[in-house]
Amino acid sequence: MISVCFAALLIAFAAVPAQAQQTTVSLNTPELVQGSTVYATVEIDDVNNLDAGQFDLLFNPDVLKVVNVEEGSIEGTKIPVQWRSIDGDMLRVIFNLEGVTGISGSGQLARIGFEVIGDGESNLLISSGLLGNTEANQIDTNWGVTAAADVQKSTPGFGAVFALVGLIAVFCVVRFSRS
């Protein structure tokens, strides 16, 4: 009977899916000094089969002026970007890798050059981000830019697994107490 309970517990824990490494996109910005040109980098970590994507960069146009957007690179593969300014305070960046092989790893999606034209807060942040893989599916991504985006997510499935483990443990205790 002990072997049956042990086997049931083993099966229950084997059913728990391994937590996949989540793709993270973050914005790395240097110190802003009025009159200088600085480059903010949009960095990506742990992506699998990336094929295409887009994101918007919001900024304070009284402080920053976009002067250039350069392609990024992931594991040595260049990320060609296209961009356009929207409403003077937003920049939309899109990219699509050639072919359908995709790219995996970590690196930079783009480098954005800004001229620092004024004093004050830059209010630089990423919004409306979307990454797609080679199968035209959205890649689950932590954009890591605001406190609201850092809300803890519960991992689905653990509640049911732990309830099952508890039920098996109770069953085994009751069964052994009768013996």
mmCIF file with all atom_site columns, C-alpha atoms in Angstrom:
data_model
loop_
_atom_site.group_PDB
_atom_site.id
_atom_site.type_symbol
_atom_site.label_atom_id
_atom_site.label_alt_id
_atom_site.label_comp_id
_atom_site.label_asym_id
_atom_site.label_entity_id
_atom_site.label_seq_id
_atom_site.pdbx_PDB_ins_code
_atom_site.Cartn_x
_atom_site.Cartn_y
_atom_site.Cartn_z
_atom_site.occupancy
_atom_site.B_iso_or_equiv
_atom_site.pdbx_formal_charge
_atom_site.auth_seq_id
_atom_site.auth_comp_id
_atom_site.auth_asym_id
_atom_site.auth_atom_id
_atom_site.pdbx_PDB_model_num
ATOM 1   C CA . MET A 1 1   ? 0.000  0.000  0.000   1.00 0.00 ? 1   MET A CA 1
ATOM 2   C CA . ILE A 1 2   ? 2.879  2.372  0.743   1.00 0.00 ? 2   ILE A CA 1
ATOM 3   C CA . SER A 1 3   ? 4.186  1.830  -2.772  1.00 0.00 ? 3   SER A CA 1
ATOM 4   C CA . VAL A 1 4   ? 0.759  2.711  -4.217  1.00 0.00 ? 4   VAL A CA 1
ATOM 5   C CA . CYS A 1 5   ? 0.637  5.978  -2.223  1.00 0.00 ? 5   CYS A CA 1
ATOM 6   C CA . PHE A 1 6   ? 4.223  6.781  -3.179  1.00 0.00 ? 6   PHE A CA 1
ATOM 7   C CA . ALA A 1 7   ? 3.457  6.115  -6.856  1.00 0.00 ? 7   ALA A CA 1
ATOM 8   C CA . ALA A 1 8   ? 0.351  8.336  -6.670  1.00 0.00 ? 8   ALA A CA 1
ATOM 9   C CA . LEU A 1 9   ? 2.363  11.172 -5.118  1.00 0.00 ? 9   LEU A CA 1
ATOM 10  C CA . LEU A 1 10  ? 5.083  10.744 -7.745  1.00 0.00 ? 10  LEU A CA 1
ATOM 11  C CA . ILE A 1 11  ? 2.516  10.949 -10.553 1.00 0.00 ? 11  ILE A CA 1
ATOM 12  C CA . ALA A 1 12  ? 0.912  14.033 -8.986  1.00 0.00 ? 12  ALA A CA 1
ATOM 13  C CA . PHE A 1 13  ? 4.226  15.893 -8.805  1.00 0.00 ? 13  PHE A CA 1
ATOM 14  C CA . ALA A 1 14  ? 5.219  14.766 -12.300 1.00 0.00 ? 14  ALA A CA 1
ATOM 15  C CA . ALA A 1 15  ? 2.029  16.405 -13.581 1.00 0.00 ? 15  ALA A CA 1
ATOM 16  C CA . VAL A 1 16  ? 3.255  19.831 -12.417 1.00 0.00 ? 16  VAL A CA 1
ATOM 17  C CA . PRO A 1 17  ? 4.551  21.589 -15.524 1.00 0.00 ? 17  PRO A CA 1
ATOM 18  C CA . ALA A 1 18  ? 8.029  23.050 -15.357 1.00 0.00 ? 18  ALA A CA 1
ATOM 19  C CA . GLN A 1 19  ? 8.007  26.826 -15.216 1.00 0.00 ? 19  GLN A CA 1
ATOM 20  C CA . ALA A 1 20  ? 9.217  28.014 -18.616 1.00 0.00 ? 20  ALA A CA 1
ATOM 21  C CA . GLN A 1 21  ? 11.650 30.899 -18.736 1.00 0.00 ? 21  GLN A CA 1
ATOM 22  C CA . GLN A 1 22  ? 9.592  33.989 -19.547 1.00 0.00 ? 22  GLN A CA 1
ATOM 23  C CA . THR A 1 23  ? 10.810 36.423 -22.167 1.00 0.00 ? 23  THR A CA 1
ATOM 24  C CA . THR A 1 24  ? 11.633 39.826 -20.694 1.00 0.00 ? 24  THR A CA 1
ATOM 25  C CA . VAL A 1 25  ? 11.901 43.135 -22.545 1.00 0.00 ? 25  VAL A CA 1
ATOM 26  C CA . SER A 1 26  ? 13.381 46.107 -20.713 1.00 0.00 ? 26  SER A CA 1
ATOM 27  C CA . LEU A 1 27  ? 14.518 49.629 -21.436 1.00 0.00 ? 27  LEU A CA 1
ATOM 28  C CA . ASN A 1 28  ? 18.073 50.627 -20.539 1.00 0.00 ? 28  ASN A CA 1
ATOM 29  C CA . THR A 1 29  ? 18.518 54.400 -20.470 1.00 0.00 ? 29  THR A CA 1
ATOM 30  C CA . PRO A 1 30  ? 21.711 56.338 -19.772 1.00 0.00 ? 30  PRO A CA 1
ATOM 31  C CA . GLU A 1 31  ? 21.983 59.496 -17.701 1.00 0.00 ? 31  GLU A CA 1
ATOM 32  C CA . LEU A 1 32  ? 20.392 62.427 -19.524 1.00 0.00 ? 32  LEU A CA 1
ATOM 33  C CA . VAL A 1 33  ? 22.532 65.541 -19.898 1.00 0.00 ? 33  VAL A CA 1
ATOM 34  C CA . GLN A 1 34  ? 20.991 68.533 -21.660 1.00 0.00 ? 34  GLN A CA 1
ATOM 35  C CA . GLY A 1 35  ? 22.644 69.222 -25.014 1.00 0.00 ? 35  GLY A CA 1
ATOM 36  C CA . SER A 1 36  ? 23.912 65.660 -25.467 1.00 0.00 ? 36  SER A CA 1
ATOM 37  C CA . THR A 1 37  ? 22.771 62.761 -27.635 1.00 0.00 ? 37  THR A CA 1
ATOM 38  C CA . VAL A 1 38  ? 22.092 59.538 -25.742 1.00 0.00 ? 38  VAL A CA 1
ATOM 39  C CA . TYR A 1 39  ? 21.035 56.055 -26.794 1.00 0.00 ? 39  TYR A CA 1
ATOM 40  C CA . ALA A 1 40  ? 18.379 54.049 -24.996 1.00 0.00 ? 40  ALA A CA 1
ATOM 41  C CA . THR A 1 41  ? 18.488 50.315 -25.677 1.00 0.00 ? 41  THR A CA 1
ATOM 42  C CA . VAL A 1 42  ? 15.488 48.010 -25.764 1.00 0.00 ? 42  VAL A CA 1
ATOM 43  C CA . GLU A 1 43  ? 16.873 44.763 -24.386 1.00 0.00 ? 43  GLU A CA 1
ATOM 44  C CA . ILE A 1 44  ? 15.380 41.274 -24.634 1.00 0.00 ? 44  ILE A CA 1
ATOM 45  C CA . ASP A 1 45  ? 16.187 38.202 -22.553 1.00 0.00 ? 45  ASP A CA 1
ATOM 46  C CA . ASP A 1 46  ? 15.293 34.519 -22.992 1.00 0.00 ? 46  ASP A CA 1
ATOM 47  C CA . VAL A 1 47  ? 13.282 34.687 -26.205 1.00 0.00 ? 47  VAL A CA 1
ATOM 48  C CA . ASN A 1 48  ? 12.530 31.567 -28.263 1.00 0.00 ? 48  ASN A CA 1
ATOM 49  C CA . ASN A 1 49  ? 11.762 31.520 -32.007 1.00 0.00 ? 49  ASN A CA 1
ATOM 50  C CA . LEU A 1 50  ? 11.262 35.295 -32.305 1.00 0.00 ? 50  LEU A CA 1
ATOM 51  C CA . ASP A 1 51  ? 10.038 36.281 -35.762 1.00 0.00 ? 51  ASP A CA 1
ATOM 52  C CA . ALA A 1 52  ? 8.388  39.703 -35.505 1.00 0.00 ? 52  ALA A CA 1
ATOM 53  C CA . GLY A 1 53  ? 7.231  42.339 -33.087 1.00 0.00 ? 53  GLY A CA 1
ATOM 54  C CA . GLN A 1 54  ? 6.428  45.914 -32.275 1.00 0.00 ? 54  GLN A CA 1
ATOM 55  C CA . PHE A 1 55  ? 6.488  48.315 -29.367 1.00 0.00 ? 55  PHE A CA 1
ATOM 56  C CA . ASP A 1 56  ? 5.849  51.983 -28.705 1.00 0.00 ? 56  ASP A CA 1
ATOM 57  C CA . LEU A 1 57  ? 8.169  54.283 -26.787 1.00 0.00 ? 57  LEU A CA 1
ATOM 58  C CA . LEU A 1 58  ? 6.492  57.160 -24.983 1.00 0.00 ? 58  LEU A CA 1
ATOM 59  C CA . PHE A 1 59  ? 8.615  60.177 -24.066 1.00 0.00 ? 59  PHE A CA 1
ATOM 60  C CA . ASN A 1 60  ? 8.419  63.822 -23.060 1.00 0.00 ? 60  ASN A CA 1
ATOM 61  C CA . PRO A 1 61  ? 8.975  65.859 -26.273 1.00 0.00 ? 61  PRO A CA 1
ATOM 62  C CA . ASP A 1 62  ? 9.963  68.905 -24.183 1.00 0.00 ? 62  ASP A CA 1
ATOM 63  C CA . VAL A 1 63  ? 12.994 66.938 -22.942 1.00 0.00 ? 63  VAL A CA 1
ATOM 64  C CA . LEU A 1 64  ? 13.810 64.415 -25.691 1.00 0.00 ? 64  LEU A CA 1
ATOM 65  C CA . LYS A 1 65  ? 13.920 64.541 -29.486 1.00 0.00 ? 65  LYS A CA 1
ATOM 66  C CA . VAL A 1 66  ? 14.299 61.307 -31.492 1.00 0.00 ? 66  VAL A CA 1
ATOM 67  C CA . VAL A 1 67  ? 17.285 61.539 -33.831 1.00 0.00 ? 67  VAL A CA 1
ATOM 68  C CA . ASN A 1 68  ? 17.850 57.930 -34.870 1.00 0.00 ? 68  ASN A CA 1
ATOM 69  C CA . VAL A 1 69  ? 16.681 54.343 -34.436 1.00 0.00 ? 69  VAL A CA 1
ATOM 70  C CA . GLU A 1 70  ? 19.247 51.603 -35.039 1.00 0.00 ? 70  GLU A CA 1
ATOM 71  C CA . GLU A 1 71  ? 18.755 47.885 -35.571 1.00 0.00 ? 71  GLU A CA 1
ATOM 72  C CA . GLY A 1 72  ? 19.335 45.532 -32.685 1.00 0.00 ? 72  GLY A CA 1
ATOM 73  C CA . SER A 1 73  ? 21.035 42.162 -32.494 1.00 0.00 ? 73  SER A CA 1
ATOM 74  C CA . ILE A 1 74  ? 20.218 38.867 -30.778 1.00 0.00 ? 74  ILE A CA 1
ATOM 75  C CA . GLU A 1 75  ? 22.967 36.247 -30.563 1.00 0.00 ? 75  GLU A CA 1
ATOM 76  C CA . GLY A 1 76  ? 24.704 37.853 -33.573 1.00 0.00 ? 76  GLY A CA 1
ATOM 77  C CA . THR A 1 77  ? 21.577 38.050 -35.758 1.00 0.00 ? 77  THR A CA 1
ATOM 78  C CA . LYS A 1 78  ? 20.636 41.589 -36.783 1.00 0.00 ? 78  LYS A CA 1
ATOM 79  C CA . ILE A 1 79  ? 17.114 42.795 -35.985 1.00 0.00 ? 79  ILE A CA 1
ATOM 80  C CA . PRO A 1 80  ? 16.032 45.126 -38.823 1.00 0.00 ? 80  PRO A CA 1
ATOM 81  C CA . VAL A 1 81  ? 13.703 47.850 -37.554 1.00 0.00 ? 81  VAL A CA 1
ATOM 82  C CA . GLN A 1 82  ? 11.313 50.337 -39.082 1.00 0.00 ? 82  GLN A CA 1
ATOM 83  C CA . TRP A 1 83  ? 9.960  53.249 -37.097 1.00 0.00 ? 83  TRP A CA 1
ATOM 84  C CA . ARG A 1 84  ? 7.808  56.331 -37.213 1.00 0.00 ? 84  ARG A CA 1
ATOM 85  C CA . SER A 1 85  ? 6.941  59.161 -34.891 1.00 0.00 ? 85  SER A CA 1
ATOM 86  C CA . ILE A 1 86  ? 3.343  59.385 -33.678 1.00 0.00 ? 86  ILE A CA 1
ATOM 87  C CA . ASP A 1 87  ? 1.875  62.581 -32.191 1.00 0.00 ? 87  ASP A CA 1
ATOM 88  C CA . GLY A 1 88  ? 5.318  63.961 -31.312 1.00 0.00 ? 88  GLY A CA 1
ATOM 89  C CA . ASP A 1 89  ? 5.510  62.091 -27.984 1.00 0.00 ? 89  ASP A CA 1
ATOM 90  C CA . MET A 1 90  ? 5.496  58.491 -29.164 1.00 0.00 ? 90  MET A CA 1
ATOM 91  C CA . LEU A 1 91  ? 7.709  56.372 -31.369 1.00 0.00 ? 91  LEU A CA 1
ATOM 92  C CA . ARG A 1 92  ? 6.465  53.107 -32.936 1.00 0.00 ? 92  ARG A CA 1
ATOM 93  C CA . VAL A 1 93  ? 9.108  50.495 -33.741 1.00 0.00 ? 93  VAL A CA 1
ATOM 94  C CA . ILE A 1 94  ? 8.315  47.363 -35.759 1.00 0.00 ? 94  ILE A CA 1
ATOM 95  C CA . PHE A 1 95  ? 10.515 44.526 -36.939 1.00 0.00 ? 95  PHE A CA 1
ATOM 96  C CA . ASN A 1 96  ? 10.251 41.308 -38.933 1.00 0.00 ? 96  ASN A CA 1
ATOM 97  C CA . LEU A 1 97  ? 13.096 38.840 -39.331 1.00 0.00 ? 97  LEU A CA 1
ATOM 98  C CA . GLU A 1 98  ? 13.780 37.403 -42.784 1.00 0.00 ? 98  GLU A CA 1
ATOM 99  C CA . GLY A 1 99  ? 12.556 33.844 -43.367 1.00 0.00 ? 99  GLY A CA 1
ATOM 100 C CA . VAL A 1 100 ? 10.740 31.700 -40.850 1.00 0.00 ? 100 VAL A CA 1
ATOM 101 C CA . THR A 1 101 ? 13.606 30.225 -38.827 1.00 0.00 ? 101 THR A CA 1
ATOM 102 C CA . GLY A 1 102 ? 13.258 32.636 -35.898 1.00 0.00 ? 102 GLY A CA 1
ATOM 103 C CA . ILE A 1 103 ? 15.938 33.593 -33.393 1.00 0.00 ? 103 ILE A CA 1
ATOM 104 C CA . SER A 1 104 ? 16.412 32.532 -29.779 1.00 0.00 ? 104 SER A CA 1
ATOM 105 C CA . GLY A 1 105 ? 18.510 34.024 -27.009 1.00 0.00 ? 105 GLY A CA 1
ATOM 106 C CA . SER A 1 106 ? 19.146 37.474 -25.547 1.00 0.00 ? 106 SER A CA 1
ATOM 107 C CA . GLY A 1 107 ? 20.287 40.814 -26.938 1.00 0.00 ? 107 GLY A CA 1
ATOM 108 C CA . GLN A 1 108 ? 18.864 44.137 -28.135 1.00 0.00 ? 108 GLN A CA 1
ATOM 109 C CA . LEU A 1 109 ? 15.750 44.763 -30.206 1.00 0.00 ? 109 LEU A CA 1
ATOM 110 C CA . ALA A 1 110 ? 16.765 48.350 -31.029 1.00 0.00 ? 110 ALA A CA 1
ATOM 111 C CA . ARG A 1 111 ? 18.857 51.366 -30.025 1.00 0.00 ? 111 ARG A CA 1
ATOM 112 C CA . ILE A 1 112 ? 17.054 54.694 -29.994 1.00 0.00 ? 112 ILE A CA 1
ATOM 113 C CA . GLY A 1 113 ? 19.054 57.910 -30.205 1.00 0.00 ? 113 GLY A CA 1
ATOM 114 C CA . PHE A 1 114 ? 17.656 60.951 -28.411 1.00 0.00 ? 114 PHE A CA 1
ATOM 115 C CA . GLU A 1 115 ? 18.894 64.505 -28.312 1.00 0.00 ? 115 GLU A CA 1
ATOM 116 C CA . VAL A 1 116 ? 18.351 65.879 -24.805 1.00 0.00 ? 116 VAL A CA 1
ATOM 117 C CA . ILE A 1 117 ? 16.781 69.266 -25.562 1.00 0.00 ? 117 ILE A CA 1
ATOM 118 C CA . GLY A 1 118 ? 15.347 70.317 -22.193 1.00 0.00 ? 118 GLY A CA 1
ATOM 119 C CA . ASP A 1 119 ? 15.207 69.889 -18.437 1.00 0.00 ? 119 ASP A CA 1
ATOM 120 C CA . GLY A 1 120 ? 12.701 67.755 -16.592 1.00 0.00 ? 120 GLY A CA 1
ATOM 121 C CA . GLU A 1 121 ? 11.451 64.198 -16.578 1.00 0.00 ? 121 GLU A CA 1
ATOM 122 C CA . SER A 1 122 ? 11.929 62.185 -19.759 1.00 0.00 ? 122 SER A CA 1
ATOM 123 C CA . ASN A 1 123 ? 8.904  59.967 -18.991 1.00 0.00 ? 123 ASN A CA 1
ATOM 124 C CA . LEU A 1 124 ? 10.466 57.323 -21.250 1.00 0.00 ? 124 LEU A CA 1
ATOM 125 C CA . LEU A 1 125 ? 8.588  54.034 -21.201 1.00 0.00 ? 125 LEU A CA 1
ATOM 126 C CA . ILE A 1 126 ? 7.595  51.103 -23.411 1.00 0.00 ? 126 ILE A CA 1
ATOM 127 C CA . SER A 1 127 ? 3.943  50.425 -24.196 1.00 0.00 ? 127 SER A CA 1
ATOM 128 C CA . SER A 1 128 ? 1.839  48.354 -26.604 1.00 0.00 ? 128 SER A CA 1
ATOM 129 C CA . GLY A 1 129 ? 4.522  45.698 -26.908 1.00 0.00 ? 129 GLY A CA 1
ATOM 130 C CA . LEU A 1 130 ? 3.863  42.535 -28.881 1.00 0.00 ? 130 LEU A CA 1
ATOM 131 C CA . LEU A 1 131 ? 6.247  39.744 -29.898 1.00 0.00 ? 131 LEU A CA 1
ATOM 132 C CA . GLY A 1 132 ? 5.401  36.902 -32.289 1.00 0.00 ? 132 GLY A CA 1
ATOM 133 C CA . ASN A 1 133 ? 7.091  33.573 -32.931 1.00 0.00 ? 133 ASN A CA 1
ATOM 134 C CA . THR A 1 134 ? 7.625  31.599 -36.134 1.00 0.00 ? 134 THR A CA 1
ATOM 135 C CA . GLU A 1 135 ? 4.208  29.932 -35.752 1.00 0.00 ? 135 GLU A CA 1
ATOM 136 C CA . ALA A 1 136 ? 2.442  33.328 -35.669 1.00 0.00 ? 136 ALA A CA 1
ATOM 137 C CA . ASN A 1 137 ? 1.696  32.953 -31.948 1.00 0.00 ? 137 ASN A CA 1
ATOM 138 C CA . GLN A 1 138 ? 2.165  35.698 -29.391 1.00 0.00 ? 138 GLN A CA 1
ATOM 139 C CA . ILE A 1 139 ? 5.200  35.228 -27.131 1.00 0.00 ? 139 ILE A CA 1
ATOM 140 C CA . ASP A 1 140 ? 4.381  35.599 -23.427 1.00 0.00 ? 140 ASP A CA 1
ATOM 141 C CA . THR A 1 141 ? 6.485  38.602 -22.434 1.00 0.00 ? 141 THR A CA 1
ATOM 142 C CA . ASN A 1 142 ? 7.171  40.570 -19.273 1.00 0.00 ? 142 ASN A CA 1
ATOM 143 C CA . TRP A 1 143 ? 7.669  44.138 -20.501 1.00 0.00 ? 143 TRP A CA 1
ATOM 144 C CA . GLY A 1 144 ? 8.918  45.171 -17.044 1.00 0.00 ? 144 GLY A CA 1
ATOM 145 C CA . VAL A 1 145 ? 8.337  48.900 -17.396 1.00 0.00 ? 145 VAL A CA 1
ATOM 146 C CA . THR A 1 146 ? 5.849  50.054 -14.775 1.00 0.00 ? 146 THR A CA 1
ATOM 147 C CA . ALA A 1 147 ? 4.767  49.039 -11.298 1.00 0.00 ? 147 ALA A CA 1
ATOM 148 C CA . ALA A 1 148 ? 1.359  48.093 -12.699 1.00 0.00 ? 148 ALA A CA 1
ATOM 149 C CA . ALA A 1 149 ? 3.011  45.608 -15.070 1.00 0.00 ? 149 ALA A CA 1
ATOM 150 C CA . ASP A 1 150 ? 4.776  43.917 -12.140 1.00 0.00 ? 150 ASP A CA 1
ATOM 151 C CA . VAL A 1 151 ? 1.591  42.501 -10.614 1.00 0.00 ? 151 VAL A CA 1
ATOM 152 C CA . GLN A 1 152 ? 2.325  39.003 -9.381  1.00 0.00 ? 152 GLN A CA 1
ATOM 153 C CA . LYS A 1 153 ? 0.675  36.321 -11.462 1.00 0.00 ? 153 LYS A CA 1
ATOM 154 C CA . SER A 1 154 ? -0.380 33.047 -9.941  1.00 0.00 ? 154 SER A CA 1
ATOM 155 C CA . THR A 1 155 ? 0.944  29.932 -11.602 1.00 0.00 ? 155 THR A CA 1
ATOM 156 C CA . PRO A 1 156 ? -2.003 27.990 -13.009 1.00 0.00 ? 156 PRO A CA 1
ATOM 157 C CA . GLY A 1 157 ? -2.428 24.375 -12.011 1.00 0.00 ? 157 GLY A CA 1
ATOM 158 C CA . PHE A 1 158 ? -0.593 24.333 -8.680  1.00 0.00 ? 158 PHE A CA 1
ATOM 159 C CA . GLY A 1 159 ? -3.778 24.649 -6.611  1.00 0.00 ? 159 GLY A CA 1
ATOM 160 C CA . ALA A 1 160 ? -5.291 21.559 -8.190  1.00 0.00 ? 160 ALA A CA 1
ATOM 161 C CA . VAL A 1 161 ? -2.057 19.580 -7.857  1.00 0.00 ? 161 VAL A CA 1
ATOM 162 C CA . PHE A 1 162 ? -1.644 20.448 -4.179  1.00 0.00 ? 162 PHE A CA 1
ATOM 163 C CA . ALA A 1 163 ? -5.293 19.593 -3.507  1.00 0.00 ? 163 ALA A CA 1
ATOM 164 C CA . LEU A 1 164 ? -4.728 16.218 -5.172  1.00 0.00 ? 164 LEU A CA 1
ATOM 165 C CA . VAL A 1 165 ? -1.557 15.622 -3.137  1.00 0.00 ? 165 VAL A CA 1
ATOM 166 C CA . GLY A 1 166 ? -3.424 16.506 0.064   1.00 0.00 ? 166 GLY A CA 1
ATOM 167 C CA . LEU A 1 167 ? -6.272 14.160 -0.839  1.00 0.00 ? 167 LEU A CA 1
ATOM 168 C CA . ILE A 1 168 ? -3.834 11.318 -1.535  1.00 0.00 ? 168 ILE A CA 1
ATOM 169 C CA . ALA A 1 169 ? -2.038 11.967 1.765   1.00 0.00 ? 169 ALA A CA 1
ATOM 170 C CA . VAL A 1 170 ? -5.341 11.899 3.699   1.00 0.00 ? 170 VAL A CA 1
ATOM 171 C CA . PHE A 1 171 ? -6.344 8.714  1.894   1.00 0.00 ? 171 PHE A CA 1
ATOM 172 C CA . CYS A 1 172 ? -3.032 7.055  2.815   1.00 0.00 ? 172 CYS A CA 1
ATOM 173 C CA . VAL A 1 173 ? -3.286 8.120  6.488   1.00 0.00 ? 173 VAL A CA 1
ATOM 174 C CA . VAL A 1 174 ? -6.865 6.814  6.768   1.00 0.00 ? 174 VAL A CA 1
ATOM 175 C CA . ARG A 1 175 ? -5.958 3.595  4.984   1.00 0.00 ? 175 ARG A CA 1
ATOM 176 C CA . PHE A 1 176 ? -2.905 2.938  7.219   1.00 0.00 ? 176 PHE A CA 1
ATOM 177 C CA . SER A 1 177 ? -4.808 3.764  10.421  1.00 0.00 ? 177 SER A CA 1
ATOM 178 C CA . ARG A 1 178 ? -7.310 0.990  9.580   1.00 0.00 ? 178 ARG A CA 1
ATOM 179 C CA . SER A 1 179 ? -4.519 -1.585 9.108   1.00 0.00 ? 179 SER A CA 1
#
